[in-house]
Coordinates of C-alpha atoms in Angstrom, one line a residue:
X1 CA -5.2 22.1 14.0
X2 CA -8.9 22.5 12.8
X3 CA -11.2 20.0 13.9
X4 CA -13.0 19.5 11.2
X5 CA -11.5 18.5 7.4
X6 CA -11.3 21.6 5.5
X7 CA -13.7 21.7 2.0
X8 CA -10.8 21.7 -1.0
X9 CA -12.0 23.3 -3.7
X10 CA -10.9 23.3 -7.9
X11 CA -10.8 26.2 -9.6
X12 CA -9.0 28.0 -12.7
X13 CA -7.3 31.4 -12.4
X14 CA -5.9 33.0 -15.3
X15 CA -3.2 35.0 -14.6
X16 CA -1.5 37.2 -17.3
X17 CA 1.3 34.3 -18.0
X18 CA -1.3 31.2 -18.6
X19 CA -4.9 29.5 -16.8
X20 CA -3.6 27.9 -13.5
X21 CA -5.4 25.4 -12.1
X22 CA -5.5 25.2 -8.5
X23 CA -6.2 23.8 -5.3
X24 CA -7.6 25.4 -2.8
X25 CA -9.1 26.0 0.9
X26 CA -11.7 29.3 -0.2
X27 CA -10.3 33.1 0.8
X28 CA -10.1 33.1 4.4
X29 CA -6.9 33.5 6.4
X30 CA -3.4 34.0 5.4
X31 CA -2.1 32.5 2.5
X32 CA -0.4 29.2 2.0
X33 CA 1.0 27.9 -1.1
X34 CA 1.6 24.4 -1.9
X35 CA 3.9 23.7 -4.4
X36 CA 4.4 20.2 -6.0
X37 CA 7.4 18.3 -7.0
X38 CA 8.3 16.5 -10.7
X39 CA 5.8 13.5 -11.7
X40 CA 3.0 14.9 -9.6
X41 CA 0.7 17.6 -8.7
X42 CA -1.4 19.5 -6.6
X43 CA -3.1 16.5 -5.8
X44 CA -0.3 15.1 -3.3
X45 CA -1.4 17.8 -1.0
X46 CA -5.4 17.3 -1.1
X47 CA -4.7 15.5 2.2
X48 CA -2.6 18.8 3.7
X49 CA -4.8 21.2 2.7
X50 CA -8.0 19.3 4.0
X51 CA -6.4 19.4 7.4
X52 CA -5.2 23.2 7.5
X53 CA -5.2 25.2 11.1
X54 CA -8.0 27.6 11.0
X55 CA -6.5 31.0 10.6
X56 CA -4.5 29.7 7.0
X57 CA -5.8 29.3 3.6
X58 CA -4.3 27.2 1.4
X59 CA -3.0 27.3 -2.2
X60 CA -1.7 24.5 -4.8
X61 CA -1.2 25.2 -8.3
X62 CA -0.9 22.7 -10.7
X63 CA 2.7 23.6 -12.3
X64 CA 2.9 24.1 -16.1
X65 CA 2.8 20.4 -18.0
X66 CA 1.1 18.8 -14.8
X67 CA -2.4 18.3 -13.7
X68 CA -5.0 20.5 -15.6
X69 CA -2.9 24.0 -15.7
X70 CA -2.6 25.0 -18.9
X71 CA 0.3 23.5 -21.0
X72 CA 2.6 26.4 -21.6
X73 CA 6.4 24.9 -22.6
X74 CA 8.7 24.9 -20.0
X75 CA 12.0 27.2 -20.9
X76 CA 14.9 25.3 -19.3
X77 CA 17.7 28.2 -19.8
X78 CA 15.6 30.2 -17.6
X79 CA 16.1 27.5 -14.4
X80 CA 13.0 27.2 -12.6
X81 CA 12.3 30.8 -13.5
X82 CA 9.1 29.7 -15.9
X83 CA 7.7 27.8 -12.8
X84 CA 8.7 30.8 -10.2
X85 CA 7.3 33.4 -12.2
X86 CA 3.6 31.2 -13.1
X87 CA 3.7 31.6 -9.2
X88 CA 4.0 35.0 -8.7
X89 CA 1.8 35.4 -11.2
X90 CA -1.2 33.7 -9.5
X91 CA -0.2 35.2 -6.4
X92 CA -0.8 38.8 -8.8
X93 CA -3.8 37.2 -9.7
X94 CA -5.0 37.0 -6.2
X95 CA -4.6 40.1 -5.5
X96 CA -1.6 38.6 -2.5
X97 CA 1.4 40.6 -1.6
X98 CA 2.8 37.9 0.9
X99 CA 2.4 34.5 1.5
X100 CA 4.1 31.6 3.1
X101 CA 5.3 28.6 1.1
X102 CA 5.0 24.5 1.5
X103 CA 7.1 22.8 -1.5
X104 CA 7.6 19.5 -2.1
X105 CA 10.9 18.0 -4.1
X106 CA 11.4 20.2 -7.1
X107 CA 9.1 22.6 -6.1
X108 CA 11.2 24.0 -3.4
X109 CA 13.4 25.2 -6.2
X110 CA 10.7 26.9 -7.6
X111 CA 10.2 28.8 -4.5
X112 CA 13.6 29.5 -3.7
X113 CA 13.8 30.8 -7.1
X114 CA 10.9 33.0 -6.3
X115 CA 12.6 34.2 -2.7
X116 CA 15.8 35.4 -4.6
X117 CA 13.4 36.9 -7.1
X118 CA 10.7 38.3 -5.0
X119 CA 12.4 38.2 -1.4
X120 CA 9.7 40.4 0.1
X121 CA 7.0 38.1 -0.5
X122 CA 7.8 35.1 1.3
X123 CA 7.0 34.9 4.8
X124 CA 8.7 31.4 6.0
X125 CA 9.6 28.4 3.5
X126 CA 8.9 24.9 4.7
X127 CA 10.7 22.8 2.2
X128 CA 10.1 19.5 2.1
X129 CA 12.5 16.7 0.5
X130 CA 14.2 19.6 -1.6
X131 CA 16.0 19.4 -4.6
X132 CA 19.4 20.2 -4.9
X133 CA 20.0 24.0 -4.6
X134 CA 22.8 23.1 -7.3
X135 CA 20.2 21.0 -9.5
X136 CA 20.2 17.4 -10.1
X137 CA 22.4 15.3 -11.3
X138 CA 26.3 16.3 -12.5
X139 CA 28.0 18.4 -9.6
X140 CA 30.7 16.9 -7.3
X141 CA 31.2 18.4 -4.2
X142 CA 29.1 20.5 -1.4
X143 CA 29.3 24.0 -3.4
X144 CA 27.6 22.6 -6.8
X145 CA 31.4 22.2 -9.2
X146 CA 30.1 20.7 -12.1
X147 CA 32.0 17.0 -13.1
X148 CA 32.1 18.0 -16.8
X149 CA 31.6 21.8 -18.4
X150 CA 28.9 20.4 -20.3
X151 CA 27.0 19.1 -17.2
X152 CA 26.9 15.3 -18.5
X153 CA 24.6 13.0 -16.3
X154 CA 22.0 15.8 -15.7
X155 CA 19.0 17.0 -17.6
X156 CA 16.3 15.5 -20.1
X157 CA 18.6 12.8 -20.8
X158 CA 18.7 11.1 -17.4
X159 CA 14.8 10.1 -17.5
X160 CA 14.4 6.4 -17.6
X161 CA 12.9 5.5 -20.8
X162 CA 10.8 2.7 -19.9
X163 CA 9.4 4.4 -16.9
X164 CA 8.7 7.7 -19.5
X165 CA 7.6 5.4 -22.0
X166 CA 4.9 4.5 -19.6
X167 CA 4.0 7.8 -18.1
X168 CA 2.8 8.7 -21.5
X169 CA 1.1 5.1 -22.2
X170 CA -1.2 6.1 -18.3
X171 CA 0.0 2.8 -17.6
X172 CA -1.8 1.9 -14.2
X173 CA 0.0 -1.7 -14.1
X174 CA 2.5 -3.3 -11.6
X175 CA 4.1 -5.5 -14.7
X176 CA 7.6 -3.6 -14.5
X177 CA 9.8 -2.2 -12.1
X178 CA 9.7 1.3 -13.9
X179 CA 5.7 1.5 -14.0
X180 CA 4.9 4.4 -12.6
X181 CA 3.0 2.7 -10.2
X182 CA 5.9 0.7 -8.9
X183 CA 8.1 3.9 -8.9
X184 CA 6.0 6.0 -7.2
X185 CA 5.5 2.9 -4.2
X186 CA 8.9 2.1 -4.6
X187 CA 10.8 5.8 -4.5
X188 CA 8.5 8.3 -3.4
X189 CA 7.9 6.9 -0.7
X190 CA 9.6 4.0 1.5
X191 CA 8.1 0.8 1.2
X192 CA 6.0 -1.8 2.2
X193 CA 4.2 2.2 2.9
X194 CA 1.0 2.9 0.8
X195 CA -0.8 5.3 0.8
X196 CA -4.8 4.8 1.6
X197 CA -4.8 7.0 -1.4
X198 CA -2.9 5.6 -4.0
X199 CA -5.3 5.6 -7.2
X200 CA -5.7 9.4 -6.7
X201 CA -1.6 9.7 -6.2
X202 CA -1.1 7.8 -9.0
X203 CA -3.8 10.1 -11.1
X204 CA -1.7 12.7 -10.0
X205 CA 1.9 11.0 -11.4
X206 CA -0.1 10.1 -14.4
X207 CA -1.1 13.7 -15.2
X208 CA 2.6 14.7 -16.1
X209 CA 2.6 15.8 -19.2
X210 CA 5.3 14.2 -21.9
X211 CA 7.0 15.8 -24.5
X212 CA 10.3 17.4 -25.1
X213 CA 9.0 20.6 -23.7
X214 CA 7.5 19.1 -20.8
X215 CA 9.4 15.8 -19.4
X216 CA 11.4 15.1 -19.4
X217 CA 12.6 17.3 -22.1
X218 CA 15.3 17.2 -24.4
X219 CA 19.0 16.1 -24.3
X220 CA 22.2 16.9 -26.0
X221 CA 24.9 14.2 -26.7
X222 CA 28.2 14.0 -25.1
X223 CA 31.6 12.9 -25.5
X224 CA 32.0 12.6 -21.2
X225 CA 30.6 9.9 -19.6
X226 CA 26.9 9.0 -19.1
X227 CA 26.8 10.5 -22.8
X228 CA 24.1 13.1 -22.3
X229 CA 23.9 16.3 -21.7
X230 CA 21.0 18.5 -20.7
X231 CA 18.8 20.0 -23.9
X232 CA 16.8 23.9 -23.5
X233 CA 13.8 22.8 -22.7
X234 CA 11.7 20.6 -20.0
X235 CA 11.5 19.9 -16.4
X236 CA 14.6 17.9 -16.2
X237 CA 16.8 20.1 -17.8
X238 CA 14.9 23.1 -15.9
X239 CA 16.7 21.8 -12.8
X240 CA 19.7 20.9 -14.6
X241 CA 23.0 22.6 -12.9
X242 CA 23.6 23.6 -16.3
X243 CA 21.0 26.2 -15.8
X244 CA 19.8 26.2 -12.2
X245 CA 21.8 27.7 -9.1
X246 CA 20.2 28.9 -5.9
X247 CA 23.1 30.3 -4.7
X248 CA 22.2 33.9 -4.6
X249 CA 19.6 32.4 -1.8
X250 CA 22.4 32.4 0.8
X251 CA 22.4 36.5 0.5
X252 CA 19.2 37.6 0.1
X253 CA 18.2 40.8 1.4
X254 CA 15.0 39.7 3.2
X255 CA 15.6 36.4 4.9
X256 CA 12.6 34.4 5.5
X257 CA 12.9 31.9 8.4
X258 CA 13.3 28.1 6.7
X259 CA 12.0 24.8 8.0
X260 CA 13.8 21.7 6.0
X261 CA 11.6 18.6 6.8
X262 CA 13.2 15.7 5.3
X263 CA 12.9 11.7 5.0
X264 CA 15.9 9.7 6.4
X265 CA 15.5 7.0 3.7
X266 CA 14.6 9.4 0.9
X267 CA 16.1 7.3 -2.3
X268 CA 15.8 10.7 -4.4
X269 CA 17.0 13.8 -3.0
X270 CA 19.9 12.0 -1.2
X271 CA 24.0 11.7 -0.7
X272 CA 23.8 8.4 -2.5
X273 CA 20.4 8.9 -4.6
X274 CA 19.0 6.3 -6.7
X275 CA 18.6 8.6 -9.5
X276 CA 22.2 10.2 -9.9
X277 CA 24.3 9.0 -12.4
X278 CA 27.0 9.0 -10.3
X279 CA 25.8 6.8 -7.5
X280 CA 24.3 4.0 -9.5
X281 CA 27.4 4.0 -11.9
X282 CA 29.5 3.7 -8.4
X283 CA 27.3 0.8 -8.3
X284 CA 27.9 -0.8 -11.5
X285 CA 24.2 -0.2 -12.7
X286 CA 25.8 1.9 -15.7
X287 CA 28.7 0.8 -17.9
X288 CA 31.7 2.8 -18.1
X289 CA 32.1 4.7 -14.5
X290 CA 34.9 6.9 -14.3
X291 CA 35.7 6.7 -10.3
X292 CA 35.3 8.7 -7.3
X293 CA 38.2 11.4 -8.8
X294 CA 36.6 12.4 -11.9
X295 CA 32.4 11.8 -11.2
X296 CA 31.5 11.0 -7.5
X297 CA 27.9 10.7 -6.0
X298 CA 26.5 14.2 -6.4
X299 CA 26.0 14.7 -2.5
X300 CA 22.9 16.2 -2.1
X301 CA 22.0 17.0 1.1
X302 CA 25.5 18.2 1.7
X303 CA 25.5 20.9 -0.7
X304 CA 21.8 21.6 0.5
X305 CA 23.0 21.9 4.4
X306 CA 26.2 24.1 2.6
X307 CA 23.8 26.5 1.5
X308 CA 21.5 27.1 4.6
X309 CA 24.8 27.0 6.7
X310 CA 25.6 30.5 4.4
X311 CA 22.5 31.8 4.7
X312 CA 22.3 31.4 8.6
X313 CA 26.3 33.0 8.4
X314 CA 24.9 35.5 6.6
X315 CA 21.7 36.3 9.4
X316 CA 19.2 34.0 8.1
X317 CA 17.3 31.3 10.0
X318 CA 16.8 27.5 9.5
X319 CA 15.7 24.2 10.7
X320 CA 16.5 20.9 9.6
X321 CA 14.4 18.1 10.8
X322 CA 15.0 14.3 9.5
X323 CA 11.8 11.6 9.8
X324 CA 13.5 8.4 10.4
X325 CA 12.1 5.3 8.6
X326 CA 10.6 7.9 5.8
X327 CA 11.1 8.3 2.4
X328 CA 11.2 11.3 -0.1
X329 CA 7.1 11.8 0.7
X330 CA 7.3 13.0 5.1
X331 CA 3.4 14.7 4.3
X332 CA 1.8 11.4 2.7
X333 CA 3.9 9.1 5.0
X334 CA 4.2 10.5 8.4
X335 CA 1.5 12.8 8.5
X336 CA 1.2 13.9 12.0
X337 CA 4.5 13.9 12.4
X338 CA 4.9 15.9 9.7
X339 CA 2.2 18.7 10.3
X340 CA 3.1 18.8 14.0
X341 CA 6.8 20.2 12.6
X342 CA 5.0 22.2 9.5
X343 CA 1.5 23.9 11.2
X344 CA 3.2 25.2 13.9
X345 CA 5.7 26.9 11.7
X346 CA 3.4 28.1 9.3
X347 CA 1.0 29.6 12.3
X348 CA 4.0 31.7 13.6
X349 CA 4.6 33.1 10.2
X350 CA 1.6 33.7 9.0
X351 CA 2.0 37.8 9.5

């Protein structure tokens, strides 16, 4: 680990999809690319990329609709594709062949979107908090069978109104439960944790851009219970099931080694997450449940473990490591605990 904090640099790179702006450690060493999660952006990883092992030279794009990259709609019937493909884009733009990937949350579906894609250049994945490899929201069981064929309780639909409501308003307060202020202290990470850098994190939830195209995105009506189904375009429906399934990653033909750092209390990306429809109407939060039989919990982790258990069967490699008394943010809450798992990996790799 270097000594000294690393200088981050801003820039803009246009690449031949749309103007990307970036993060970044300057040109030295081999190439690491951070990739954000929904309702943030490069920002989360300022702290990462300041402290960076020598050798390694960081990389976070702002996705499309957050921070300052440029606002290109986001095509939900392509998956994560849109997201993926601005990647390998920048990395064209860069004039990089190969790098190795950190992604937080959503963004680990945009780079295991890009490693089915683009196999050969991804040199090791460390995934942090992942979604889903069977989206979010809507799927019963450890292989990703959806509860309804129209996918009700996933996509743009699911977004708490209030919270978008103020997203769009930049509303800094702690007045509400859904500020985004209160979410992000309450859900992204686990509380009474805050980090020493909240008014820049919350910059950073702030930036999200909203819109239909953007988030959450649209939503179609449905007769099945919650009553909404996912819409074309926007993050949320992006990483609807309706459109999104990893599942080719389990047979890729180049198989990067994988390091899955996760939070023991993440309220997100869980078995019994917060934000599923199917968990909180087990709860009684939302009217109208229809049991365990016809829309459990969507379980998560399970169908996350599923998958890397097949891509191990099938001569892959990966690690799962669990952060007790953490939340769905291990880099901004346990931070040396977090980079003693993560630099390590990423030094190995980096070849």
């Amino acid at each position: 680990m270097s000594e000294q904090a690393r200088v981050v640099e801003q820039r803009n790179i246009q690449t031949k999809r749309l103007t990307v702006h970036t993060r970044g450690t300057g040109a030295e060493g081999f190439p690491v690319v951070f990739v954000h999660g929904n309702c943030s952006s490069s920002a989360f990883f300022e702290s990462l990329l300041e402290r960076l092992p020598k050798g390694l030279r960081g990389i976070a794009p702002d996705l499309r609709g957050y921070g300052e990259t440029e606002p290109q709609p986001i095509d939900a019937t392509r998956g994560m594709r849109d997201f993926s493909d601005d990647v390998a884009s920048l990395l064209d733009a860069l004039n990089i062949q190969k790098a190795l990937f950190v992604a937080h949350s959503a963004g680990a579906g945009v780079v295991m979107q890009l490693a089915i894609d683009h196999p050969s250049r991804v040199a090791g994945l460390v995934l942090e908090a992942p979604v889903s490899p069977y989206g979010f929201g809507g799927t019963r069981d450890a292989d990703g069978t959806p509860c309804w064929s129209d996918f009700a309780g996933s996509g743009g639909g699911t977004a708490n109104p209030d919270f978008v409501q103020r997203l769009a308003k930049k509303d800094r307060s702690t007045e509400s439960q859904t500020s985004p202020r209160n979410v992000m202290n309450g859900c992204y990470v686990k509380p009474p944790f805050k980090s020493p850098r909240e008014e820049a994190l919350l910059d950073s939830v702030l930036s999200t851009r909203i819109s239909d195209a953007h988030y959450p995105g649209n939503f179609e009506k449905s007769p099945n219970w919650p009553g909404v189904a996912p819409g074309t375009t926007g993050m949320n429906n992006a990483f609807a099931p309706k459109y999104f399934n990893l599942g080719a990653f389990a047979s890729l033909s180049i198989k990067p080694d994988v390091l899955w750092i996760r939070g023991a209390d993440d309220v997100i990306v869980s078995d019994t997450s917060l934000f599923d429809f199917g968990y909180l109407g087990k709860l009684g939060a939302i009217p109208g449940w229809p049991g365990d039989d016809k829309y459990p919990p969507q379980p998560m982790i399970t169908q996350t473990r599923r998958l890397f258990e097949r891509y191990a069967a099938n001569g892959g490699h990966f690690r799962e490591e669990v952060l007790t008394d953490t939340g769905h943010s291990p880099h901004i809450e346990k931070p040396q605990e977090f980079e003693r798992l993560a630099f390590p990996f990423l030094l190995e790799h980096a070849r």
